[in-house]
Coordinates of C-alpha atoms in Angstrom, one line a residue:
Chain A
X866 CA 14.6 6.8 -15.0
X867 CA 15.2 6.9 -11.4
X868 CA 15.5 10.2 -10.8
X869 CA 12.9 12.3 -11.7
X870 CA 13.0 15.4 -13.7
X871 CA 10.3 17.1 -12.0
X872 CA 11.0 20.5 -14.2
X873 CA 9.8 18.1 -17.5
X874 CA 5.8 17.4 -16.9
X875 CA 6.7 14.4 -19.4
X876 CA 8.7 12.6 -16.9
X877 CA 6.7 13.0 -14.1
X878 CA 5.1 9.7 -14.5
X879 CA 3.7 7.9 -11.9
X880 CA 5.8 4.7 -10.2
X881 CA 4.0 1.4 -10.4
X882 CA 2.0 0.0 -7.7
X883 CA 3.0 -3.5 -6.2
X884 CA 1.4 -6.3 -4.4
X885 CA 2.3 -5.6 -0.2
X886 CA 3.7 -9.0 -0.2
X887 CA 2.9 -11.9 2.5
X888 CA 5.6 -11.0 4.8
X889 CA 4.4 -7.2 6.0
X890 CA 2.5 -8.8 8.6
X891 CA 6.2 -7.9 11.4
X892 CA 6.0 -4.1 9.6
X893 CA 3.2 -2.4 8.5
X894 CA 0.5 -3.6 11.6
X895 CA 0.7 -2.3 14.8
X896 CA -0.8 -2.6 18.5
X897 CA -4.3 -0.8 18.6
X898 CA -3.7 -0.2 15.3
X899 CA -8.0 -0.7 15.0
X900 CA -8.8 1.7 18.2
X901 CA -9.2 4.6 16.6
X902 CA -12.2 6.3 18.9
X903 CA -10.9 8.0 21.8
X904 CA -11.6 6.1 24.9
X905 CA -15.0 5.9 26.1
X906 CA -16.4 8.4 23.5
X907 CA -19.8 8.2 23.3
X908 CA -20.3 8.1 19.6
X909 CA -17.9 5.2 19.1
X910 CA -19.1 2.5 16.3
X911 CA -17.6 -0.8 16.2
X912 CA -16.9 -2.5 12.5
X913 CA -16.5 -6.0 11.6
X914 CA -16.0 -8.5 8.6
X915 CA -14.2 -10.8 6.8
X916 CA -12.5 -10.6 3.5
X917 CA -13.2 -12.9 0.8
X918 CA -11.6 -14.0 -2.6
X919 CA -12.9 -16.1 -5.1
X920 CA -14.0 -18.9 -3.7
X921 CA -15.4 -17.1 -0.8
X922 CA -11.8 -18.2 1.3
X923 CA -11.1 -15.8 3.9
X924 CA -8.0 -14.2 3.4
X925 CA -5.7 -14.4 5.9
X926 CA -3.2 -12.0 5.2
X927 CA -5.4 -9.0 4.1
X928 CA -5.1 -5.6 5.7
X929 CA -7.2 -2.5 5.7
X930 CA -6.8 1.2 6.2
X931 CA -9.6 2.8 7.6
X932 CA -10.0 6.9 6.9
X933 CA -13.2 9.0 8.0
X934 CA -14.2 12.2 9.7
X935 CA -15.6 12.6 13.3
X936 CA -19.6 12.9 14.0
X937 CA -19.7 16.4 12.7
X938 CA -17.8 15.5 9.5
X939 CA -15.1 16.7 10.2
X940 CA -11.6 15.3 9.0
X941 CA -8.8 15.2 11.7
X942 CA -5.5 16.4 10.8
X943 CA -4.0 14.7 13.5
X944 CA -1.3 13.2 13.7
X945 CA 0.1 10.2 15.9
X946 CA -1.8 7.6 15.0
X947 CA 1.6 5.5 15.2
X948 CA 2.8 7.3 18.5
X949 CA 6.4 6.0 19.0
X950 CA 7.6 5.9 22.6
X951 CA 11.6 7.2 22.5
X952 CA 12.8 5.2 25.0
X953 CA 12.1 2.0 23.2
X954 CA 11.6 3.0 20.0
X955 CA 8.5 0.6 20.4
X956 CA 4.8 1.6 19.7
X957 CA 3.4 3.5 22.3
X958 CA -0.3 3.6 21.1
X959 CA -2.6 6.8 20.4
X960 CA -2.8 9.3 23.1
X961 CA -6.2 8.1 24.4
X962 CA -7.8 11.3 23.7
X963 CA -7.5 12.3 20.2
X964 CA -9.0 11.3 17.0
X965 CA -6.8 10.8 14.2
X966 CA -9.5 9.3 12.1
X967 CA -7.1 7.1 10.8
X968 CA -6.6 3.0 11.4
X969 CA -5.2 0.3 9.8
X970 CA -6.7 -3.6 11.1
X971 CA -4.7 -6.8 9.2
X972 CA -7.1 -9.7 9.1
X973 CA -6.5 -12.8 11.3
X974 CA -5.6 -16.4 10.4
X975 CA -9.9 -16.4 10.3
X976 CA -10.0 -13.9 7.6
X977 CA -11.6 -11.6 10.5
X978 CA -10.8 -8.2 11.2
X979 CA -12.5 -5.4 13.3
X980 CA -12.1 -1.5 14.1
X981 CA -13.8 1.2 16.6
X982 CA -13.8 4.6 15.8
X983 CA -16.1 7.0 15.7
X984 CA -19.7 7.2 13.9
X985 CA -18.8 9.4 11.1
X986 CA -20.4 12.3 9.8
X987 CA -22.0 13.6 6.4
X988 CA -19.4 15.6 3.9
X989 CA -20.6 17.5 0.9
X990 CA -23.0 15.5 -1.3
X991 CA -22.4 12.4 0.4
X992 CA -24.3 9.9 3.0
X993 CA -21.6 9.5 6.1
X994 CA -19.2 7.1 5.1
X995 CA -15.9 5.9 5.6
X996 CA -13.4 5.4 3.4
X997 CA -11.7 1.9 2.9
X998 CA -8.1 1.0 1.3
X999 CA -7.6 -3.1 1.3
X1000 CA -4.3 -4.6 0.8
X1001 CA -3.3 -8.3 0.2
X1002 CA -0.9 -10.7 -1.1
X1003 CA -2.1 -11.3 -5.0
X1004 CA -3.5 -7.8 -4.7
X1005 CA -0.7 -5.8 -7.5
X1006 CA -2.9 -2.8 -6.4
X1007 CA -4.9 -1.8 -3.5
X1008 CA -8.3 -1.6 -3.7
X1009 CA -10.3 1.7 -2.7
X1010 CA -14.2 1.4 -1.0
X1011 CA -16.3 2.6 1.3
X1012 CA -18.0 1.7 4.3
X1013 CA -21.7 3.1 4.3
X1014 CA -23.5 2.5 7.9
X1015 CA -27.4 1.4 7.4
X1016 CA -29.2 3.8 9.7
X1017 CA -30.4 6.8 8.0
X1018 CA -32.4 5.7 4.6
X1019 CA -32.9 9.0 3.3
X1020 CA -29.1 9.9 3.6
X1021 CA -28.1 6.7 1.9
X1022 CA -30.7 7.3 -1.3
X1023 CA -29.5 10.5 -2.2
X1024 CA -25.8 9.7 -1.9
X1025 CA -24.6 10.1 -5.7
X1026 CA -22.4 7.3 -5.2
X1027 CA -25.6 4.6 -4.2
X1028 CA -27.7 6.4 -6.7
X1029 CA -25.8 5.0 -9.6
X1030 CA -25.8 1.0 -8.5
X1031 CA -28.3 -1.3 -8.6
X1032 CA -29.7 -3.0 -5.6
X1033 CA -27.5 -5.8 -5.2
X1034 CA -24.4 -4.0 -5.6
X1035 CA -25.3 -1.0 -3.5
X1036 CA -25.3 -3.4 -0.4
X1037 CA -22.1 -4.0 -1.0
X1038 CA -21.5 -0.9 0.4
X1039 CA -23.9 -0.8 3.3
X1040 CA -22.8 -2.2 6.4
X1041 CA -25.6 -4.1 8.7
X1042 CA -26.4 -3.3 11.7
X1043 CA -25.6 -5.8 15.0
X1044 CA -27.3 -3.8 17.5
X1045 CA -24.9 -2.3 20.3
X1046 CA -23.4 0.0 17.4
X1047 CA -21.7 -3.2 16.2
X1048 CA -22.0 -3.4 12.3
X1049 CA -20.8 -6.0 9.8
X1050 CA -19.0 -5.2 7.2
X1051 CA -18.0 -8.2 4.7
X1052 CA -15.8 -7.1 1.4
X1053 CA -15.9 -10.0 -1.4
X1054 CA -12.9 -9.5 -3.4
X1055 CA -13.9 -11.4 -6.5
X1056 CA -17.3 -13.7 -7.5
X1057 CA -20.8 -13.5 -6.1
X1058 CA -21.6 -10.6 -4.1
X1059 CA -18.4 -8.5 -5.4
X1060 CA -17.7 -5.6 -3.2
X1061 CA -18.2 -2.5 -5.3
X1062 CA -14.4 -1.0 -5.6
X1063 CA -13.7 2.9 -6.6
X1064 CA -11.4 4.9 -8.8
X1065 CA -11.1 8.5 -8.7
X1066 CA -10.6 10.8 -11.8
Chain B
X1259 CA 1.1 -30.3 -12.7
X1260 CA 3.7 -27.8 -11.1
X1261 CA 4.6 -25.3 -13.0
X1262 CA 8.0 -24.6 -14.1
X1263 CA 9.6 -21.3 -15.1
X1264 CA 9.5 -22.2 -18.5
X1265 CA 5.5 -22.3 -18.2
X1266 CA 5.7 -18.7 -16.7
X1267 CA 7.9 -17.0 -19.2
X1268 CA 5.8 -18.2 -22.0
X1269 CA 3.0 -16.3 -19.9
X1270 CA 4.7 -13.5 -19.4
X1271 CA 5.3 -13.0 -23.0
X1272 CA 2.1 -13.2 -23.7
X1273 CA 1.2 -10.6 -21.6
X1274 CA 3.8 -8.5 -23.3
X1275 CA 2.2 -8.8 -26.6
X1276 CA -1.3 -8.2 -25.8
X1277 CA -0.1 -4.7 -24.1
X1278 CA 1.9 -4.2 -27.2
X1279 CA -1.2 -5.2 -29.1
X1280 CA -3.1 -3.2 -26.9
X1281 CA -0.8 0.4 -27.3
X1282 CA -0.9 -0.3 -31.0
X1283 CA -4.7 -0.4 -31.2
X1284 CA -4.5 3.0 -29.5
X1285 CA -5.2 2.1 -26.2
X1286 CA -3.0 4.1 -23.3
X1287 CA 0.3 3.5 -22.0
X1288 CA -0.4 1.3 -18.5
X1289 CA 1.5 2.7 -15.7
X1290 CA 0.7 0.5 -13.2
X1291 CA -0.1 -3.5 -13.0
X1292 CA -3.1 -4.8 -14.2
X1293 CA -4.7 -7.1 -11.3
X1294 CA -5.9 -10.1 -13.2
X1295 CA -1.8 -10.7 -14.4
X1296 CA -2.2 -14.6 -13.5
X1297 CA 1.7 -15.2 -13.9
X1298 CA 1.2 -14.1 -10.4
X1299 CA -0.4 -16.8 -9.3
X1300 CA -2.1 -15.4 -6.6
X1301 CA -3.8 -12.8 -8.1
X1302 CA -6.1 -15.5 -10.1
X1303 CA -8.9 -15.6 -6.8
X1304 CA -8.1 -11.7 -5.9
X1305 CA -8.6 -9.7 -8.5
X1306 CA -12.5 -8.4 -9.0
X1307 CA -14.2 -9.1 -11.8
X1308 CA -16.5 -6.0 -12.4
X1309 CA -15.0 -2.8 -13.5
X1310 CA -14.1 -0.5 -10.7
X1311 CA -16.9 2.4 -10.2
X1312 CA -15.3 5.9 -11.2
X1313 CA -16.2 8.5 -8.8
X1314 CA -15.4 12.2 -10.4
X1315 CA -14.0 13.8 -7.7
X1316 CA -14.4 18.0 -9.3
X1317 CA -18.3 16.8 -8.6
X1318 CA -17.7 17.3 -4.5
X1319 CA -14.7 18.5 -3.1
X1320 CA -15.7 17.3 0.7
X1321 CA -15.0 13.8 -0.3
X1322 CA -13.3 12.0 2.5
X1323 CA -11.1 10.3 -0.2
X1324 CA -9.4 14.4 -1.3
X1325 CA -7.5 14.6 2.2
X1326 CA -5.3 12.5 4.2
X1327 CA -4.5 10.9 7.6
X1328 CA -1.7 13.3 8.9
X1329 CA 1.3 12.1 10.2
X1330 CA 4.1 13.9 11.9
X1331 CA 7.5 13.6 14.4
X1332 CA 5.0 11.7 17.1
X1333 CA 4.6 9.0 14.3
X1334 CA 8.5 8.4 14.3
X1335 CA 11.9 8.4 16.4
X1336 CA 14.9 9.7 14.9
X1337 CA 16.6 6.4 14.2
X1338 CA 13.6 4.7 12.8
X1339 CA 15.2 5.5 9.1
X1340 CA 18.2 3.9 10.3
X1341 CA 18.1 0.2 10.4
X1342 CA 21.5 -0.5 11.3
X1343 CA 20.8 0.3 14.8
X1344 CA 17.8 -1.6 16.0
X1345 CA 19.5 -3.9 17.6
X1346 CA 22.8 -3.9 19.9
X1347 CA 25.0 -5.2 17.1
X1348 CA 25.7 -5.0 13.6
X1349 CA 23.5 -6.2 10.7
X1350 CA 25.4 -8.8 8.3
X1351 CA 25.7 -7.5 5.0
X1352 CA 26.3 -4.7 2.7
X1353 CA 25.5 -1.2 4.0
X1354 CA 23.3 1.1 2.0
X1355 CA 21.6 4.4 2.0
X1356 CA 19.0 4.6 0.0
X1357 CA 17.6 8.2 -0.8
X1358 CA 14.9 10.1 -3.1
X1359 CA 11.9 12.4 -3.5
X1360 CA 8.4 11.7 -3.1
X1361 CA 6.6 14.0 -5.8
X1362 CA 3.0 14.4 -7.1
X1363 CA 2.0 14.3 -10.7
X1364 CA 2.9 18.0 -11.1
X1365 CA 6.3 17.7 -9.9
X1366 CA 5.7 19.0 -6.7
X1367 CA 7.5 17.8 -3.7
X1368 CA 5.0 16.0 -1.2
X1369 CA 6.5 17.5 1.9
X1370 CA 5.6 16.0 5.9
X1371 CA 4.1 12.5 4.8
X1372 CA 5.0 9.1 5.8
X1373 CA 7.0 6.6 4.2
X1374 CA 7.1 3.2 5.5
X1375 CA 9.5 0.3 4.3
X1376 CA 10.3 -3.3 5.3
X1377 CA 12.8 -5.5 3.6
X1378 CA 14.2 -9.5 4.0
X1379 CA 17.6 -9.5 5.2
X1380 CA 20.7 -9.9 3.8
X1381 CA 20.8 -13.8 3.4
X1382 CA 16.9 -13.3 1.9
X1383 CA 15.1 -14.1 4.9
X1384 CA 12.1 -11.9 6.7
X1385 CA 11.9 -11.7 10.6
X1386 CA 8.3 -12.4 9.9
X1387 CA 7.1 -16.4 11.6
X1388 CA 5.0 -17.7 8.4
X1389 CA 8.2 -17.5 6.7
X1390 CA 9.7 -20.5 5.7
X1391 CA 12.6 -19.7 3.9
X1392 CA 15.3 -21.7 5.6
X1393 CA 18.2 -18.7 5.2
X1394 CA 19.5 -17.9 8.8
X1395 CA 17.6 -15.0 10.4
X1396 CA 19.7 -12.0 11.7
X1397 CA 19.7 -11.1 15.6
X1398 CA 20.5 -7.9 14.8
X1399 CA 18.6 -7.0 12.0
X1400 CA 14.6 -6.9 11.8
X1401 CA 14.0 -5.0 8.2
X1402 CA 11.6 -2.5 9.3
X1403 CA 12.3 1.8 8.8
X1404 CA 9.9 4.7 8.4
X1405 CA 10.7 8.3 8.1
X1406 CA 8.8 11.4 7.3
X1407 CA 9.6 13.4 3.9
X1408 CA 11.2 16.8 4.6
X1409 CA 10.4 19.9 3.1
X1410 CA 12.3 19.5 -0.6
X1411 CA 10.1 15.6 -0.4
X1412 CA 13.3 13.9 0.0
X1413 CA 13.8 10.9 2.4
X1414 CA 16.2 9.0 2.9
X1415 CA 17.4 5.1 4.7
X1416 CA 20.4 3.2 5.7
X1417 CA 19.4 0.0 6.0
X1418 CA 21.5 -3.4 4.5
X1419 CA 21.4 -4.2 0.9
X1420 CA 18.5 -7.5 0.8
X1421 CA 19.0 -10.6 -0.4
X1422 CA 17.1 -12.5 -3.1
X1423 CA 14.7 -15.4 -2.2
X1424 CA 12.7 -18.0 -3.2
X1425 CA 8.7 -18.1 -3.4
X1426 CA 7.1 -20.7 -4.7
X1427 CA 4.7 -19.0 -7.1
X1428 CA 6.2 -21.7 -9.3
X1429 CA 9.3 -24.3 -9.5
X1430 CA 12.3 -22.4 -9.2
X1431 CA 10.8 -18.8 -8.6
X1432 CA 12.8 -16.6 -7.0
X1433 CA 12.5 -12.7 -6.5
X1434 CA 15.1 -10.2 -7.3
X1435 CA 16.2 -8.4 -4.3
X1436 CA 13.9 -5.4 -2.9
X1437 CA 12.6 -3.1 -0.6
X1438 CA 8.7 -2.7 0.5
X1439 CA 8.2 1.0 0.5
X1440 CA 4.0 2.8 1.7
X1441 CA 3.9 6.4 0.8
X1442 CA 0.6 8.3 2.3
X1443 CA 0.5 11.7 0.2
X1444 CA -1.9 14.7 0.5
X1445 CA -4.8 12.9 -0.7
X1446 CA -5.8 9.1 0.5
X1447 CA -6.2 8.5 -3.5
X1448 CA -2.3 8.6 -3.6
X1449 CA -1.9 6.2 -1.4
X1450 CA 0.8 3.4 -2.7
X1451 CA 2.7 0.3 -1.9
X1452 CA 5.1 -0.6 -4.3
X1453 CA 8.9 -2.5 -4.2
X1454 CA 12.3 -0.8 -4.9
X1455 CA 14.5 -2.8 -6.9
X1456 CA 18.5 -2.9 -7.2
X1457 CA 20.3 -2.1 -11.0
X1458 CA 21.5 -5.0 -13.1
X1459 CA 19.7 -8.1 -11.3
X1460 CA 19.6 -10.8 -13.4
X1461 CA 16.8 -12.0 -12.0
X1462 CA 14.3 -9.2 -13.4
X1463 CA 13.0 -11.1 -16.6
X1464 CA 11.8 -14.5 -14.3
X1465 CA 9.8 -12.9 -11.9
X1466 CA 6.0 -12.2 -12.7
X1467 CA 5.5 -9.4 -9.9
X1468 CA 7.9 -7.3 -11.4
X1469 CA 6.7 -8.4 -15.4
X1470 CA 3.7 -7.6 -14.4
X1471 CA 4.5 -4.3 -14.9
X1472 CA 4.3 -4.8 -18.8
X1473 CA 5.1 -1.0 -19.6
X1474 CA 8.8 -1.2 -20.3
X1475 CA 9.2 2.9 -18.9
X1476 CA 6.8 1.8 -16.2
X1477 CA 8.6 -0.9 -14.6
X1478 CA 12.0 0.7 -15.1
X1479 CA 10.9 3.1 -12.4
X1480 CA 10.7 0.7 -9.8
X1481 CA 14.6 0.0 -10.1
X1482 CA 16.8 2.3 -8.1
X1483 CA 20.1 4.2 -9.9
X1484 CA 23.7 3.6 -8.3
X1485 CA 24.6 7.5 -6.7
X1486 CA 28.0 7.4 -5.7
X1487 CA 27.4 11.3 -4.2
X1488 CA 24.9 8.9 -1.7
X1489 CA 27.5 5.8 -0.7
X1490 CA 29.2 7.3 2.3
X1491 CA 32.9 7.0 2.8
X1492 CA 33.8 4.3 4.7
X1493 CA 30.1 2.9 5.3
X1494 CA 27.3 2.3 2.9
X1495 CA 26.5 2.8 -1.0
X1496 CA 24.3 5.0 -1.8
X1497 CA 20.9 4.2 -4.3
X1498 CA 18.9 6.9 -5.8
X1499 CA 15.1 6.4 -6.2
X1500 CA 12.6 9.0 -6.9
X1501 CA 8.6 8.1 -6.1
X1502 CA 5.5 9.9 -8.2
X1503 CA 2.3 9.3 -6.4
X1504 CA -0.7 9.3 -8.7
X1505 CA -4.1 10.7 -7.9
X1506 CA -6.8 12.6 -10.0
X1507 CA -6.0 16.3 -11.0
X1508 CA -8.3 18.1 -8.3
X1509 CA -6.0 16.9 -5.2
X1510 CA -3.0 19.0 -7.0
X1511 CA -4.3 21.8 -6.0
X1512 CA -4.3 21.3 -2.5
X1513 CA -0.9 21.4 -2.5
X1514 CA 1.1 23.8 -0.2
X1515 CA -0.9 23.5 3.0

C-alpha cells in the first residue's frame, strides 16, 4: 500500500495525518523563525497570543505556521525562509531583506508566542488576513485559521468568511489592536470562546 | 485510577465498531484521524468542539490558503538528508535509506517542496531536554533531516532505523518505532505532518496514535514496504514510502508551475 500507483486514481488516496508529537521542539523550530518582516520595514505588524485548550491551560508545546502576502497583497514566492549556512550546516537566518511571507513561532513554557511580519494586504473577496496552521501534541490533525487585523471595519464586514458567523465567533478571528502595531491574537482550542477553525473543499 | 493497556484496547475497539457502524450506515470511508479519538489521551482538552467552518475555495481563487511558502536549495545543505553525518562519528544502530514520492490527489508528482523529518534514536531516545526517557542519548546522532523533492517527487534519507519507546499515555504504553515526516505542497491546504512506520511491528495494535487511524486501508499507508533495490550494499536497508497530500480539487490545477 506503500507504494503508490499513481496511474490508478483509486489508489491515490491520501496518507493519514498524525499528531507532531512532543518531542519536535530540537526539529521543526528554528532561530528567527517569527521575524518574518524585513528589517526595519515600515509596514511591519507585530502578533501575539497564547494558545488555549480546554480548560483554558496554555499549551506549551503548540506551534504555528504563519502564511500571508505583503501590503499590496501579494504572495512571495520566496524562498529561504530556513537559510542554511554551509559551513555549519547551522541556521543562518533570512537574508534580512526579503519577504518570504512565511514563519513558523512554537509557543513557550507560558503558552506565549509572537511573530513580526508584515501588515498584509487584501486578496480577491477577502478582508486582509493571514493565514494560520496550529500544531500540538494531542492535535491528530493540524488545525487551519486566520488571523483578521481590526482596523478597517468596512473590509472586515464584507469578507464572505465574517459574513457567515455570528458575533461571538467572528471575533475569534479578529485580532485587537495594542497600539504600536502590536495586536493580540489568542486561539482557544476547545470550550468557551472556541477559535473558529477552517476546512477547504 | 491509571489506566492500563487493557482499559485502552477495549477503547480502541470501540472506536473500531462505531467507524464500522458508521461506513455501514453509509457514511464515507475516513482517511485521516478523527481529533476527539480519546484513546489518545491528550486529545480529550484539544480537540474543538464546534464543526470546522468549510470555506469553498472555486468561490475566490486569491485565497491566501491556494498557494504556498516556497522553499528551495537556500532552505537546505546537501547533507541535510543524510543523518549519518551530523556529527564526527558514527550513529549506533541500523543503517537505512528511506525513499518515496510525494504526490497530489491526481497522481501528480509534487516537485521542489520541502520535507522535513525528525526521529528518536536508535535505543528510542530524542535529543530533545523534556525528554525523560532514560535510554542513553547518542553523541553522534541528533534525528533531525530535510530535503527538497526532485522533479519525479521523489526524496529520499539515510538516517538509522529508530527505536521504540515508552509514553505514558497509559501503563505500559509504548510506540512502535517511527519517523516524523512535514511535507509543504503547492497549496498551504496540503500541508501535513504525519509518522512513518516500519513493517511487521508488533506493537501496532497497542498504540492509540496509530489506531486512531480506524480505516484499516488508511492506516496501512503510514507503514513503509521493505525495497531491497533501496538497501545499499554494504551499508543501509532500504524502505519504500510513498506520501499523497490532500487538498480540495481547485489547487490541482495549479500544478506544473
Amino acid at each position: 500500500m506503500t507504494k503508490i500507483d499513481a496511474g490508478s486514481p483509486e489508489s491515490v488516496l491520501p496518507t493519514p495525518s498524525h499528531t507532531v508529537g512532543p518531542f519536535y521542539g530540537y526539529a521543526l523550530p528554528f532561530p528567527g523563525g517569527g521575524e518574518i518582516a524585513p528589517v526595519g520595514h515600515p509596514d511591519t505588524i507585530t502578533l501575539q497570543g497564547h494558545v488555549r485548550d480546554g480548560e483554558g491551560n496554555p499549551l506549551p508545546d503548540a506551534f504555528l505556521e504563519l502564511w500571508g502576502p505583503d501590503p499590496d497583497g501579494t504572495l512571495p514566492q520566496v524562498d529561504g525562509s530556513m537559510r542554511r549556512d554551509p559551513a555549519t550546516g547551522g541556521h543562518l537566518g533570512r537574508n534580512g531583506v526579503q519577504f518570504t511571507g512565511w514563519g513558523r513561532v512554537q509557543t513557550d513554557a507560558d503558552g506565549h508566542w509572537y511573530a513580526r511580519t508584515l501588515r498584509p494586504g487584501a486578496r480577491g473577496h477577502s478582508a486582509p488576513y493571514l493565514s494560520v496552521c496550529v500544531f500540538a501534541r494531542g492535535l491528530l490533525v493540524h488545525l487551519f485559521t486566520r488571523i483578521y487585523l481590526p482596523d478597517d471595519a468596512s473590509a472586515l464586514a464584507s469578507d464572505p468568511l465574517l459574513a457567515r458567523l455570528d458575533e461571538q465567533r467572528r471575533g475569534t478571528l479578529i485580532a485587537a489592536a495594542e497600539g504600536n502595531g502590536t495586536y493580540r491574537f489568542d486561539i482557544r482550542l476547545q470550550g468557551e470562546g472556541e477559535t473558529v477553525f477552517l476546512e477547504f473543499r | 485510577m491509571a489506566l492500563t493497556q487493557q482499559d485502552i484496547d477495549q477503547e480502541i475497539a470501540a472506536e473500531r465498531a462505531a467507524y464500522r457502524q458508521r461506513v455501514d450506515g453509509g457514511a464515507p470511508v475516513e482517511h485521516h484521524p478523527r481529533r476527539d479519538y480519546a484513546p489518545y489521551r491528550s486529545s480529550v482538552l484539544r480537540h474543538p468542539e464546534q464543526p470546522p467552518v468549510t470555506i469553498d475555495v472555486a468561490q475566490d481563487p486569491e485565497l491566501v490558503e491556494l498557494s504556498s511558502p516556497a522553499f528551495g536549495e537556500r532552505d537546505i545543505t546537501e547533507i541535510d538528508n543524510d543523518l549519518t553525518r551530523h556529527h564526527r562519528g558514527e550513529p549506533i544502530g541500523e543503517r537505512i535509506t528511506v525513499s518515496g514520492r510525494l504526490l497530489n490527489r491526481a497522481g501528480q508528482p509534487v516537485r521542489g517542496q520541502l520535507i522535513e523529518i525528525w526521529q528518536a534514536n536508535s535505543a528510542g531516545r530524542y535529543a530533545h531536554r523534556r525528554e525523560q526517557h532514560d535510554a542513553p542519548l547518542d553523541p553522534n546522532f541528533t534525528g533531525v533531516g530535510r530535503t527538497l523533492t526532485d522533479d519525479d517527487g521523489s526524496y529520499r534519507f539515510t538516517t538509522v532505523q529508530p527505536g521504540p519507546y515508552p509514553w505514558r499515555n497509559h501503563v505500559n504504553a509504548w510506540r512502535p518505532a517511527h519517523i516524523h515526516f512535514s511535507f509543504f505542497g503547492t497549496a498551504f491546504t496540503q500541508r501535513l505532518v504525519t509518522q512513518m512506520y516500519f513493517p511487521n511491528d508488533p506493537l501496532f495494535p497497542y498504540d492509540p496514535i496509530l489506531q486512531s487511524v480506524t480505516d484499516d486501508a488508511a492506516r496501512q499507508r503510514l507503514v513503509a514496504t521493505y525495497d531491497h533495490s533501496l538497501s545499499v550494499p554494504e551499508f543501509s536497508l532500504g524502505y519504500r514510502w510513498d506520501i499523497v497530500l490532500d487538498g480540495p480539487d481547485a489547487t490541482w490545477i495549479e500544478e506544473g508551475r
